[in-house]
PDB file of C-alpha atoms in Angstrom:
ATOM      1  CA  UNK A   1       0.000   0.000   0.000  1.00 44.00           C
ATOM      2  CA  UNK A   2       1.171   3.549  -0.782  1.00 47.00           C
ATOM      3  CA  UNK A   3      -0.075   6.024   1.814  1.00 46.00           C
ATOM      4  CA  UNK A   4       0.046   9.792   1.910  1.00 48.00           C
ATOM      5  CA  UNK A   5       3.359   9.876   3.751  1.00 49.00           C
ATOM      6  CA  UNK A   6       5.049   7.718   1.101  1.00 57.00           C
ATOM      7  CA  UNK A   7       3.289   9.023  -1.998  1.00 76.00           C
ATOM      8  CA  UNK A   8       5.313  11.940  -3.336  1.00 82.00           C
ATOM      9  CA  UNK A   9       4.285  11.861  -6.992  1.00 86.00           C
ATOM     10  CA  UNK A  10       1.677  10.729  -9.509  1.00 90.00           C
ATOM     11  CA  UNK A  11       2.409   9.194 -12.906  1.00 89.00           C
ATOM     12  CA  UNK A  12       0.541  10.611 -15.917  1.00 88.00           C
ATOM     13  CA  UNK A  13       0.088   7.914 -18.563  1.00 84.00           C
ATOM     14  CA  UNK A  14      -1.885   9.990 -21.024  1.00 80.00           C
ATOM     15  CA  UNK A  15       1.275  11.068 -22.833  1.00 80.00           C
ATOM     16  CA  UNK A  16       2.736   9.165 -25.758  1.00 76.00           C
ATOM     17  CA  UNK A  17       6.097   9.109 -27.474  1.00 75.00           C
ATOM     18  CA  UNK A  18       6.149  11.839 -30.129  1.00 75.00           C
ATOM     19  CA  UNK A  19       9.588  10.810 -31.380  1.00 76.00           C
ATOM     20  CA  UNK A  20      11.243  13.298 -33.691  1.00 80.00           C
ATOM     21  CA  UNK A  21       8.399  15.812 -33.469  1.00 83.00           C
ATOM     22  CA  UNK A  22       8.743  16.287 -29.707  1.00 84.00           C
ATOM     23  CA  UNK A  23      10.271  19.727 -30.033  1.00 87.00           C
ATOM     24  CA  UNK A  24       7.775  20.664 -32.741  1.00 89.00           C
ATOM     25  CA  UNK A  25       4.897  19.779 -30.401  1.00 85.00           C
ATOM     26  CA  UNK A  26       6.580  21.734 -27.632  1.00 90.00           C
ATOM     27  CA  UNK A  27       6.964  24.922 -29.699  1.00 92.00           C
ATOM     28  CA  UNK A  28       3.438  24.653 -31.133  1.00 89.00           C
ATOM     29  CA  UNK A  29       1.918  24.417 -27.643  1.00 88.00           C
ATOM     30  CA  UNK A  30       4.263  27.124 -26.372  1.00 92.00           C
ATOM     31  CA  UNK A  31       3.208  29.419 -29.229  1.00 92.00           C
ATOM     32  CA  UNK A  32      -0.454  28.690 -28.486  1.00 89.00           C
ATOM     33  CA  UNK A  33       0.070  29.486 -24.804  1.00 91.00           C
ATOM     34  CA  UNK A  34       1.903  32.737 -25.588  1.00 93.00           C
ATOM     35  CA  UNK A  35      -0.856  33.736 -27.995  1.00 90.00           C
ATOM     36  CA  UNK A  36      -3.604  33.039 -25.442  1.00 88.00           C
ATOM     37  CA  UNK A  37      -1.786  34.990 -22.732  1.00 91.00           C
ATOM     38  CA  UNK A  38      -0.837  37.888 -24.996  1.00 91.00           C
ATOM     39  CA  UNK A  39      -4.253  38.275 -26.603  1.00 88.00           C
ATOM     40  CA  UNK A  40      -6.178  38.112 -23.331  1.00 90.00           C
ATOM     41  CA  UNK A  41      -3.811  40.527 -21.568  1.00 92.00           C
ATOM     42  CA  UNK A  42      -4.169  42.942 -24.484  1.00 90.00           C
ATOM     43  CA  UNK A  43      -7.974  42.740 -24.359  1.00 88.00           C
ATOM     44  CA  UNK A  44      -7.995  43.317 -20.596  1.00 91.00           C
ATOM     45  CA  UNK A  45      -5.727  46.361 -20.990  1.00 91.00           C
ATOM     46  CA  UNK A  46      -7.927  47.804 -23.758  1.00 89.00           C
ATOM     47  CA  UNK A  47     -11.042  47.493 -21.579  1.00 88.00           C
ATOM     48  CA  UNK A  48      -9.296  48.953 -18.528  1.00 89.00           C
ATOM     49  CA  UNK A  49      -7.770  52.006 -20.234  1.00 90.00           C
ATOM     50  CA  UNK A  50     -10.772  52.849 -22.429  1.00 86.00           C
ATOM     51  CA  UNK A  51     -13.356  54.484 -20.159  1.00 83.00           C
ATOM     52  CA  UNK A  52     -16.035  54.187 -22.835  1.00 81.00           C
ATOM     53  CA  UNK A  53     -15.847  50.391 -22.369  1.00 81.00           C
ATOM     54  CA  UNK A  54     -16.494  50.524 -18.622  1.00 84.00           C
ATOM     55  CA  UNK A  55     -19.922  48.979 -19.093  1.00 86.00           C
ATOM     56  CA  UNK A  56     -21.366  45.861 -17.412  1.00 88.00           C
ATOM     57  CA  UNK A  57     -20.973  43.512 -20.392  1.00 85.00           C
ATOM     58  CA  UNK A  58     -17.334  44.474 -20.901  1.00 87.00           C
ATOM     59  CA  UNK A  59     -16.616  44.094 -17.202  1.00 91.00           C
ATOM     60  CA  UNK A  60     -17.982  40.549 -17.374  1.00 90.00           C
ATOM     61  CA  UNK A  61     -15.955  39.917 -20.533  1.00 87.00           C
ATOM     62  CA  UNK A  62     -12.889  41.181 -18.702  1.00 91.00           C
ATOM     63  CA  UNK A  63     -13.566  38.619 -15.983  1.00 93.00           C
ATOM     64  CA  UNK A  64     -13.802  35.916 -18.648  1.00 89.00           C
ATOM     65  CA  UNK A  65     -10.478  37.014 -20.149  1.00 90.00           C
ATOM     66  CA  UNK A  66      -8.878  36.808 -16.717  1.00 93.00           C
ATOM     67  CA  UNK A  67     -10.317  33.313 -16.313  1.00 93.00           C
ATOM     68  CA  UNK A  68      -8.769  32.345 -19.661  1.00 89.00           C
ATOM     69  CA  UNK A  69      -5.379  33.410 -18.321  1.00 92.00           C
ATOM     70  CA  UNK A  70      -5.979  31.543 -15.088  1.00 94.00           C
ATOM     71  CA  UNK A  71      -7.158  28.315 -16.720  1.00 90.00           C
ATOM     72  CA  UNK A  72      -4.487  28.186 -19.412  1.00 90.00           C
ATOM     73  CA  UNK A  73      -1.742  28.888 -16.855  1.00 92.00           C
ATOM     74  CA  UNK A  74      -3.038  26.005 -14.754  1.00 90.00           C
ATOM     75  CA  UNK A  75      -2.596  23.609 -17.690  1.00 89.00           C
ATOM     76  CA  UNK A  76      -0.081  24.713 -20.325  1.00 91.00           C
ATOM     77  CA  UNK A  77       3.119  25.017 -18.226  1.00 92.00           C
ATOM     78  CA  UNK A  78       2.617  21.470 -16.961  1.00 90.00           C
ATOM     79  CA  UNK A  79       2.038  20.217 -20.514  1.00 88.00           C
ATOM     80  CA  UNK A  80       5.195  21.902 -21.740  1.00 90.00           C
ATOM     81  CA  UNK A  81       7.281  20.342 -18.976  1.00 90.00           C
ATOM     82  CA  UNK A  82       5.802  16.878 -19.523  1.00 89.00           C
ATOM     83  CA  UNK A  83       6.331  16.963 -23.294  1.00 88.00           C
ATOM     84  CA  UNK A  84      10.072  17.332 -22.814  1.00 87.00           C
ATOM     85  CA  UNK A  85      10.249  14.793 -19.987  1.00 86.00           C
ATOM     86  CA  UNK A  86      11.107  11.137 -20.451  1.00 83.00           C
ATOM     87  CA  UNK A  87       9.283  10.190 -17.241  1.00 85.00           C
ATOM     88  CA  UNK A  88       5.843  11.771 -16.923  1.00 86.00           C
ATOM     89  CA  UNK A  89       5.490  12.275 -13.196  1.00 89.00           C
ATOM     90  CA  UNK A  90       4.118  15.166 -11.169  1.00 90.00           C
ATOM     91  CA  UNK A  91       4.549  15.855  -7.461  1.00 91.00           C
ATOM     92  CA  UNK A  92       1.497  15.549  -5.225  1.00 91.00           C
ATOM     93  CA  UNK A  93       1.554  19.248  -4.353  1.00 90.00           C
ATOM     94  CA  UNK A  94       1.670  20.303  -8.021  1.00 92.00           C
ATOM     95  CA  UNK A  95      -1.038  17.765  -8.842  1.00 93.00           C
ATOM     96  CA  UNK A  96      -3.373  19.131  -6.177  1.00 93.00           C
ATOM     97  CA  UNK A  97      -2.624  22.669  -7.357  1.00 93.00           C
ATOM     98  CA  UNK A  98      -3.579  21.694 -10.896  1.00 93.00           C
ATOM     99  CA  UNK A  99      -6.766  20.071  -9.595  1.00 93.00           C
ATOM    100  CA  UNK A 100      -7.625  23.363  -7.905  1.00 94.00           C
ATOM    101  CA  UNK A 101      -6.924  25.421 -11.049  1.00 93.00           C
ATOM    102  CA  UNK A 102      -8.699  23.170 -13.569  1.00 90.00           C
ATOM    103  CA  UNK A 103     -11.897  22.699 -11.572  1.00 91.00           C
ATOM    104  CA  UNK A 104     -12.177  26.277 -10.341  1.00 93.00           C
ATOM    105  CA  UNK A 105     -11.552  27.471 -13.908  1.00 92.00           C
ATOM    106  CA  UNK A 106     -14.554  25.504 -15.168  1.00 88.00           C
ATOM    107  CA  UNK A 107     -16.797  26.695 -12.336  1.00 91.00           C
ATOM    108  CA  UNK A 108     -15.801  30.342 -12.782  1.00 93.00           C
ATOM    109  CA  UNK A 109     -16.521  30.007 -16.508  1.00 89.00           C
ATOM    110  CA  UNK A 110     -20.053  28.736 -15.926  1.00 89.00           C
ATOM    111  CA  UNK A 111     -20.840  31.341 -13.289  1.00 92.00           C
ATOM    112  CA  UNK A 112     -19.500  34.119 -15.519  1.00 92.00           C
ATOM    113  CA  UNK A 113     -21.735  32.921 -18.342  1.00 88.00           C
ATOM    114  CA  UNK A 114     -24.653  32.898 -15.893  1.00 90.00           C
ATOM    115  CA  UNK A 115     -24.182  36.530 -14.844  1.00 92.00           C
ATOM    116  CA  UNK A 116     -23.790  37.489 -18.506  1.00 88.00           C
ATOM    117  CA  UNK A 117     -27.192  35.914 -19.185  1.00 88.00           C
ATOM    118  CA  UNK A 118     -28.563  37.924 -16.251  1.00 91.00           C
ATOM    119  CA  UNK A 119     -27.114  41.066 -17.811  1.00 89.00           C
ATOM    120  CA  UNK A 120     -28.782  40.247 -21.147  1.00 85.00           C
ATOM    121  CA  UNK A 121     -32.056  39.553 -19.328  1.00 87.00           C
ATOM    122  CA  UNK A 122     -32.032  42.976 -17.670  1.00 89.00           C
ATOM    123  CA  UNK A 123     -31.000  44.744 -20.878  1.00 85.00           C
ATOM    124  CA  UNK A 124     -33.795  43.168 -22.955  1.00 83.00           C
ATOM    125  CA  UNK A 125     -36.614  42.543 -20.475  1.00 83.00           C
ATOM    126  CA  UNK A 126     -36.094  45.515 -18.145  1.00 84.00           C
ATOM    127  CA  UNK A 127     -34.327  48.189 -20.244  1.00 82.00           C
ATOM    128  CA  UNK A 128     -35.684  51.136 -18.259  1.00 85.00           C
ATOM    129  CA  UNK A 129     -34.483  49.696 -14.943  1.00 86.00           C
ATOM    130  CA  UNK A 130     -31.173  48.377 -16.324  1.00 88.00           C
ATOM    131  CA  UNK A 131     -28.965  51.161 -14.968  1.00 87.00           C
ATOM    132  CA  UNK A 132     -30.715  51.004 -11.611  1.00 87.00           C
ATOM    133  CA  UNK A 133     -30.197  47.260 -11.207  1.00 87.00           C
ATOM    134  CA  UNK A 134     -26.757  46.936 -12.825  1.00 89.00           C
ATOM    135  CA  UNK A 135     -24.760  49.389 -10.720  1.00 89.00           C
ATOM    136  CA  UNK A 136     -20.976  49.401 -10.348  1.00 89.00           C
ATOM    137  CA  UNK A 137     -21.294  47.968  -6.833  1.00 91.00           C
ATOM    138  CA  UNK A 138     -23.513  45.137  -8.013  1.00 92.00           C
ATOM    139  CA  UNK A 139     -21.161  44.357 -10.917  1.00 93.00           C
ATOM    140  CA  UNK A 140     -18.262  44.090  -8.464  1.00 93.00           C
ATOM    141  CA  UNK A 141     -20.258  41.823  -6.134  1.00 94.00           C
ATOM    142  CA  UNK A 142     -21.324  39.524  -8.984  1.00 94.00           C
ATOM    143  CA  UNK A 143     -17.794  39.182 -10.364  1.00 95.00           C
ATOM    144  CA  UNK A 144     -16.356  38.614  -6.879  1.00 95.00           C
ATOM    145  CA  UNK A 145     -18.976  35.930  -6.180  1.00 94.00           C
ATOM    146  CA  UNK A 146     -18.169  34.066  -9.402  1.00 95.00           C
ATOM    147  CA  UNK A 147     -14.550  33.771  -8.250  1.00 95.00           C
ATOM    148  CA  UNK A 148     -14.977  33.308  -4.496  1.00 95.00           C
ATOM    149  CA  UNK A 149     -17.480  30.438  -4.520  1.00 93.00           C
ATOM    150  CA  UNK A 150     -15.489  28.075  -6.839  1.00 93.00           C
ATOM    151  CA  UNK A 151     -12.238  28.781  -4.989  1.00 94.00           C
ATOM    152  CA  UNK A 152     -13.852  28.190  -1.599  1.00 94.00           C
ATOM    153  CA  UNK A 153     -15.515  24.979  -2.832  1.00 93.00           C
ATOM    154  CA  UNK A 154     -12.170  23.688  -4.137  1.00 94.00           C
ATOM    155  CA  UNK A 155     -10.403  24.511  -0.852  1.00 94.00           C
ATOM    156  CA  UNK A 156     -12.981  22.391   0.978  1.00 94.00           C
ATOM    157  CA  UNK A 157     -12.655  19.562  -1.570  1.00 93.00           C
ATOM    158  CA  UNK A 158      -8.859  19.499  -1.380  1.00 93.00           C
ATOM    159  CA  UNK A 159      -8.960  19.568   2.412  1.00 92.00           C
ATOM    160  CA  UNK A 160     -10.998  16.359   2.206  1.00 91.00           C
ATOM    161  CA  UNK A 161      -8.834  14.785  -0.516  1.00 91.00           C
ATOM    162  CA  UNK A 162      -5.290  15.517   0.669  1.00 87.00           C
ATOM    163  CA  UNK A 163      -5.409  13.320   3.847  1.00 87.00           C
ATOM    164  CA  UNK A 164      -6.454  10.225   1.829  1.00 86.00           C
ATOM    165  CA  UNK A 165      -4.318   7.105   1.719  1.00 86.00           C
ATOM    166  CA  UNK A 166      -3.566   5.945  -1.833  1.00 88.00           C
ATOM    167  CA  UNK A 167      -3.078   2.431  -3.178  1.00 87.00           C
ATOM    168  CA  UNK A 168      -1.655   3.615  -6.488  1.00 86.00           C
ATOM    169  CA  UNK A 169      -0.270   6.654  -8.249  1.00 88.00           C
ATOM    170  CA  UNK A 170      -1.195   6.180 -11.923  1.00 88.00           C
ATOM    171  CA  UNK A 171      -3.473   8.769 -13.551  1.00 87.00           C
ATOM    172  CA  UNK A 172      -4.643   7.924 -17.074  1.00 84.00           C
ATOM    173  CA  UNK A 173      -4.708  11.511 -18.296  1.00 84.00           C
ATOM    174  CA  UNK A 174      -2.329  14.315 -19.235  1.00 85.00           C
ATOM    175  CA  UNK A 175      -3.344  16.392 -16.216  1.00 86.00           C
ATOM    176  CA  UNK A 176      -4.643  15.883 -12.676  1.00 89.00           C
ATOM    177  CA  UNK A 177      -8.319  16.046 -11.821  1.00 86.00           C
ATOM    178  CA  UNK A 178     -10.242  15.237  -8.652  1.00 87.00           C
ATOM    179  CA  UNK A 179     -11.932  12.027  -9.705  1.00 84.00           C
ATOM    180  CA  UNK A 180      -8.740  10.514 -11.124  1.00 85.00           C
ATOM    181  CA  UNK A 181      -6.969  11.167  -7.818  1.00 89.00           C
ATOM    182  CA  UNK A 182      -9.843  10.017  -5.596  1.00 89.00           C
ATOM    183  CA  UNK A 183     -10.129   6.732  -7.535  1.00 87.00           C
ATOM    184  CA  UNK A 184      -6.633   5.836  -6.304  1.00 89.00           C
ATOM    185  CA  UNK A 185      -7.616   6.073  -2.635  1.00 88.00           C
ATOM    186  CA  UNK A 186      -7.661   3.016  -0.377  1.00 86.00           C
ATOM    187  CA  UNK A 187      -9.866   4.597   2.278  1.00 82.00           C
ATOM    188  CA  UNK A 188     -13.573   5.377   2.093  1.00 82.00           C
ATOM    189  CA  UNK A 189     -14.342   8.259  -0.275  1.00 86.00           C
ATOM    190  CA  UNK A 190     -18.132   8.433   0.121  1.00 88.00           C
ATOM    191  CA  UNK A 191     -18.077  11.896   1.697  1.00 91.00           C
ATOM    192  CA  UNK A 192     -15.761  13.252  -1.007  1.00 91.00           C
ATOM    193  CA  UNK A 193     -17.857  11.770  -3.820  1.00 88.00           C
ATOM    194  CA  UNK A 194     -21.071  13.191  -2.366  1.00 91.00           C
ATOM    195  CA  UNK A 195     -19.491  16.596  -1.863  1.00 92.00           C
ATOM    196  CA  UNK A 196     -18.030  16.546  -5.396  1.00 87.00           C
ATOM    197  CA  UNK A 197     -21.398  15.678  -6.917  1.00 85.00           C
ATOM    198  CA  UNK A 198     -23.121  18.365  -4.834  1.00 89.00           C
ATOM    199  CA  UNK A 199     -20.570  21.007  -5.814  1.00 87.00           C
ATOM    200  CA  UNK A 200     -20.713  20.000  -9.486  1.00 83.00           C
ATOM    201  CA  UNK A 201     -24.503  19.978  -9.681  1.00 83.00           C
ATOM    202  CA  UNK A 202     -24.906  23.215  -7.713  1.00 84.00           C
ATOM    203  CA  UNK A 203     -22.390  25.022  -9.930  1.00 86.00           C
ATOM    204  CA  UNK A 204     -22.952  23.607 -13.414  1.00 82.00           C
ATOM    205  CA  UNK A 205     -26.621  22.690 -13.331  1.00 83.00           C
ATOM    206  CA  UNK A 206     -27.488  25.635 -11.101  1.00 86.00           C
ATOM    207  CA  UNK A 207     -25.866  27.995 -13.595  1.00 87.00           C
ATOM    208  CA  UNK A 208     -27.473  26.227 -16.571  1.00 85.00           C
ATOM    209  CA  UNK A 209     -30.935  26.343 -14.983  1.00 88.00           C
ATOM    210  CA  UNK A 210     -30.519  30.052 -14.277  1.00 90.00           C
ATOM    211  CA  UNK A 211     -29.379  30.648 -17.860  1.00 87.00           C
ATOM    212  CA  UNK A 212     -32.349  28.645 -19.164  1.00 86.00           C
ATOM    213  CA  UNK A 213     -34.732  30.709 -17.019  1.00 89.00           C
ATOM    214  CA  UNK A 214     -33.336  34.039 -18.206  1.00 88.00           C
ATOM    215  CA  UNK A 215     -33.473  32.994 -21.845  1.00 84.00           C
ATOM    216  CA  UNK A 216     -37.049  31.777 -21.509  1.00 84.00           C
ATOM    217  CA  UNK A 217     -37.910  35.264 -20.264  1.00 85.00           C
ATOM    218  CA  UNK A 218     -35.988  36.801 -23.152  1.00 82.00           C
ATOM    219  CA  UNK A 219     -37.790  34.579 -25.679  1.00 79.00           C
ATOM    220  CA  UNK A 220     -41.169  35.616 -24.263  1.00 81.00           C
ATOM    221  CA  UNK A 221     -40.244  39.267 -24.759  1.00 78.00           C
ATOM    222  CA  UNK A 222     -38.993  38.520 -28.269  1.00 76.00           C
ATOM    223  CA  UNK A 223     -42.209  36.823 -29.382  1.00 73.00           C
ATOM    224  CA  UNK A 224     -44.391  39.509 -27.837  1.00 75.00           C
ATOM    225  CA  UNK A 225     -42.333  42.427 -29.168  1.00 66.00           C
ATOM    226  CA  UNK A 226     -41.733  43.975 -32.563  1.00 68.00           C
ATOM    227  CA  UNK A 227     -39.554  42.522 -35.316  1.00 69.00           C
ATOM    228  CA  UNK A 228     -36.819  45.018 -34.454  1.00 68.00           C
ATOM    229  CA  UNK A 229     -36.854  43.945 -30.799  1.00 64.00           C
ATOM    230  CA  UNK A 230     -36.792  40.277 -31.803  1.00 66.00           C
ATOM    231  CA  UNK A 231     -33.883  40.773 -34.197  1.00 70.00           C
ATOM    232  CA  UNK A 232     -31.895  42.767 -31.643  1.00 65.00           C
ATOM    233  CA  UNK A 233     -32.452  40.172 -28.923  1.00 66.00           C
ATOM    234  CA  UNK A 234     -31.458  37.278 -31.179  1.00 68.00           C
ATOM    235  CA  UNK A 235     -28.304  39.017 -32.415  1.00 67.00           C
ATOM    236  CA  UNK A 236     -27.361  39.870 -28.829  1.00 64.00           C
ATOM    237  CA  UNK A 237     -27.954  36.443 -27.295  1.00 68.00           C
ATOM    238  CA  UNK A 238     -26.881  34.036 -30.047  1.00 68.00           C
ATOM    239  CA  UNK A 239     -23.092  34.353 -29.411  1.00 66.00           C
ATOM    240  CA  UNK A 240     -23.626  33.863 -25.686  1.00 66.00           C
ATOM    241  CA  UNK A 241     -25.717  30.736 -26.248  1.00 69.00           C
ATOM    242  CA  UNK A 242     -23.144  29.382 -28.710  1.00 69.00           C
ATOM    243  CA  UNK A 243     -20.432  29.863 -26.107  1.00 69.00           C
ATOM    244  CA  UNK A 244     -22.502  28.098 -23.426  1.00 72.00           C
ATOM    245  CA  UNK A 245     -23.249  25.101 -25.646  1.00 70.00           C
ATOM    246  CA  UNK A 246     -19.662  24.846 -26.814  1.00 68.00           C
ATOM    247  CA  UNK A 247     -18.157  24.972 -23.335  1.00 68.00           C
ATOM    248  CA  UNK A 248     -20.827  22.627 -21.947  1.00 68.00           C
ATOM    249  CA  UNK A 249     -20.023  20.033 -24.611  1.00 68.00           C
ATOM    250  CA  UNK A 250     -16.327  20.111 -23.767  1.00 65.00           C
ATOM    251  CA  UNK A 251     -16.941  20.047 -20.018  1.00 68.00           C
ATOM    252  CA  UNK A 252     -19.409  17.146 -20.336  1.00 65.00           C
ATOM    253  CA  UNK A 253     -16.860  15.195 -22.350  1.00 65.00           C
ATOM    254  CA  UNK A 254     -14.261  15.718 -19.623  1.00 66.00           C
ATOM    255  CA  UNK A 255     -16.659  14.643 -16.869  1.00 65.00           C
ATOM    256  CA  UNK A 256     -17.669  11.482 -18.758  1.00 64.00           C
ATOM    257  CA  UNK A 257     -14.047  10.703 -19.504  1.00 63.00           C
ATOM    258  CA  UNK A 258     -13.200  10.965 -15.805  1.00 61.00           C
ATOM    259  CA  UNK A 259     -16.170   8.943 -14.566  1.00 59.00           C
ATOM    260  CA  UNK A 260     -15.931   6.098 -17.110  1.00 58.00           C
ATOM    261  CA  UNK A 261     -13.035   4.058 -18.442  1.00 54.00           C
ATOM    262  CA  UNK A 262     -12.353   5.754 -21.771  1.00 51.00           C
ATOM    263  CA  UNK A 263      -8.578   5.594 -21.829  1.00 51.00           C
ATOM    264  CA  UNK A 264      -8.588   3.213 -24.800  1.00 48.00           C
ATOM    265  CA  UNK A 265     -11.226   5.140 -26.739  1.00 46.00           C
ATOM    266  CA  UNK A 266     -10.248   7.927 -29.117  1.00 41.00           C
ATOM    267  CA  UNK A 267      -6.925   8.146 -27.325  1.00 43.00           C
ATOM    268  CA  UNK A 268      -5.352  10.870 -29.419  1.00 42.00           C
ATOM    269  CA  UNK A 269      -8.416  13.096 -29.038  1.00 43.00           C
ATOM    270  CA  UNK A 270      -9.115  12.629 -25.354  1.00 43.00           C
ATOM    271  CA  UNK A 271      -5.544  13.254 -24.261  1.00 46.00           C
ATOM    272  CA  UNK A 272      -5.653  16.843 -25.408  1.00 45.00           C
ATOM    273  CA  UNK A 273      -9.373  17.544 -25.032  1.00 46.00           C
ATOM    274  CA  UNK A 274      -8.905  20.179 -22.346  1.00 46.00           C
ATOM    275  CA  UNK A 275      -6.726  22.146 -24.742  1.00 46.00           C
ATOM    276  CA  UNK A 276      -9.666  22.222 -27.119  1.00 47.00           C
ATOM    277  CA  UNK A 277     -11.978  23.354 -24.324  1.00 43.00           C
ATOM    278  CA  UNK A 278      -9.603  26.160 -23.387  1.00 45.00           C
ATOM    279  CA  UNK A 279      -9.377  27.340 -26.976  1.00 46.00           C
ATOM    280  CA  UNK A 280     -12.887  26.835 -28.324  1.00 44.00           C
ATOM    281  CA  UNK A 281     -14.870  28.311 -25.440  1.00 41.00           C
ATOM    282  CA  UNK A 282     -13.852  31.796 -26.562  1.00 45.00           C
ATOM    283  CA  UNK A 283     -15.542  31.535 -29.959  1.00 40.00           C
ATOM    284  CA  UNK A 284     -18.331  34.062 -30.614  1.00 37.00           C
ATOM    285  CA  UNK A 285     -18.547  35.174 -26.988  1.00 41.00           C
ATOM    286  CA  UNK A 286     -18.302  38.819 -27.915  1.00 41.00           C
ATOM    287  CA  UNK A 287     -21.605  40.661 -28.310  1.00 39.00           C
ATOM    288  CA  UNK A 288     -22.466  40.624 -32.004  1.00 33.00           C
ATOM    289  CA  UNK A 289     -23.902  44.147 -31.754  1.00 36.00           C
ATOM    290  CA  UNK A 290     -20.404  45.500 -32.001  1.00 40.00           C
ATOM    291  CA  UNK A 291     -19.913  43.731 -35.323  1.00 34.00           C
ATOM    292  CA  UNK A 292     -22.998  45.351 -36.768  1.00 36.00           C
ATOM    293  CA  UNK A 293     -22.642  48.862 -35.389  1.00 39.00           C
ATOM    294  CA  UNK A 294     -19.732  49.565 -33.037  1.00 45.00           C
ATOM    295  CA  UNK A 295     -20.424  52.372 -30.579  1.00 49.00           C
ATOM    296  CA  UNK A 296     -16.750  53.024 -29.880  1.00 49.00           C
ATOM    297  CA  UNK A 297     -13.462  52.386 -31.611  1.00 48.00           C
ATOM    298  CA  UNK A 298     -12.593  50.106 -28.713  1.00 48.00           C
ATOM    299  CA  UNK A 299     -15.678  47.996 -29.489  1.00 50.00           C
ATOM    300  CA  UNK A 300     -14.450  47.336 -33.009  1.00 46.00           C
ATOM    301  CA  UNK A 301     -10.907  46.605 -31.830  1.00 48.00           C
ATOM    302  CA  UNK A 302     -12.055  44.100 -29.192  1.00 50.00           C
ATOM    303  CA  UNK A 303     -14.484  42.446 -31.591  1.00 46.00           C
ATOM    304  CA  UNK A 304     -11.933  42.102 -34.393  1.00 43.00           C
ATOM    305  CA  UNK A 305      -9.064  40.932 -32.199  1.00 47.00           C
ATOM    306  CA  UNK A 306     -11.201  38.625 -30.078  1.00 46.00           C
ATOM    307  CA  UNK A 307     -12.697  36.800 -33.038  1.00 42.00           C
ATOM    308  CA  UNK A 308      -9.176  36.284 -34.418  1.00 44.00           C
ATOM    309  CA  UNK A 309      -8.329  34.098 -31.395  1.00 47.00           C
TER     310      UNK A 309
END
């Protein structure tokens, strides 16, 4: 038996021998990471320095950009190190840190998308009260809540996971996640599994139910309003819905992969699926209004640069 005092590392078996293209893979992933970091930092700076963009939707977008930096930094550096390593091991402390980053990244993403749907709901269904409801203080509270809750939930989860005794140290993925680590435990994990399911359902399904509710309200306004109102609502909400569906598909794939034995199925796709999630979830998230009629030069810059990612 390997217990917590003896276990100092985990072995990641999701990697494969890339042979002569090892350095090519390394530089491709490094270039992708640099591009993600550079583009998101640039977009954050543009929003911060341009006072005309200090509006609720752009503040929420800024939070999403920050989450992109956070999530990619929790994954890419580890990938780069492992690609150049002959032995794919990771220390327990680094593994638990990656667990924290990956899971909190996904939760923050969902909660950010939920408050963006709330913003769209107020803008379309309650336009006259929008400025009253969406104040600077409320925007700050909403953004802070989307970050605090996932981080607090992960601190609790890791405090339950770290004392476990482990009977093995092999993780069949290219990164660490909670379920892969918990499956290696020798001791009873009922409490951890129940807490994990509760946290997952309260975050993901809670956010999705809230998004569904807000969009049902928006659809009712669309069908009862004029053609101009309907067209404006559809053009405003379609990119947001596309982003939700896209990220949900990737996240669902990751959850299923963790819960079921899929290590021999579509091996070359599943090993780098999280990379696809990190990249694809940014597609079409920008409000399409700015493509049709930008209000500010900054709108056009953010739209053009963001869609290039």
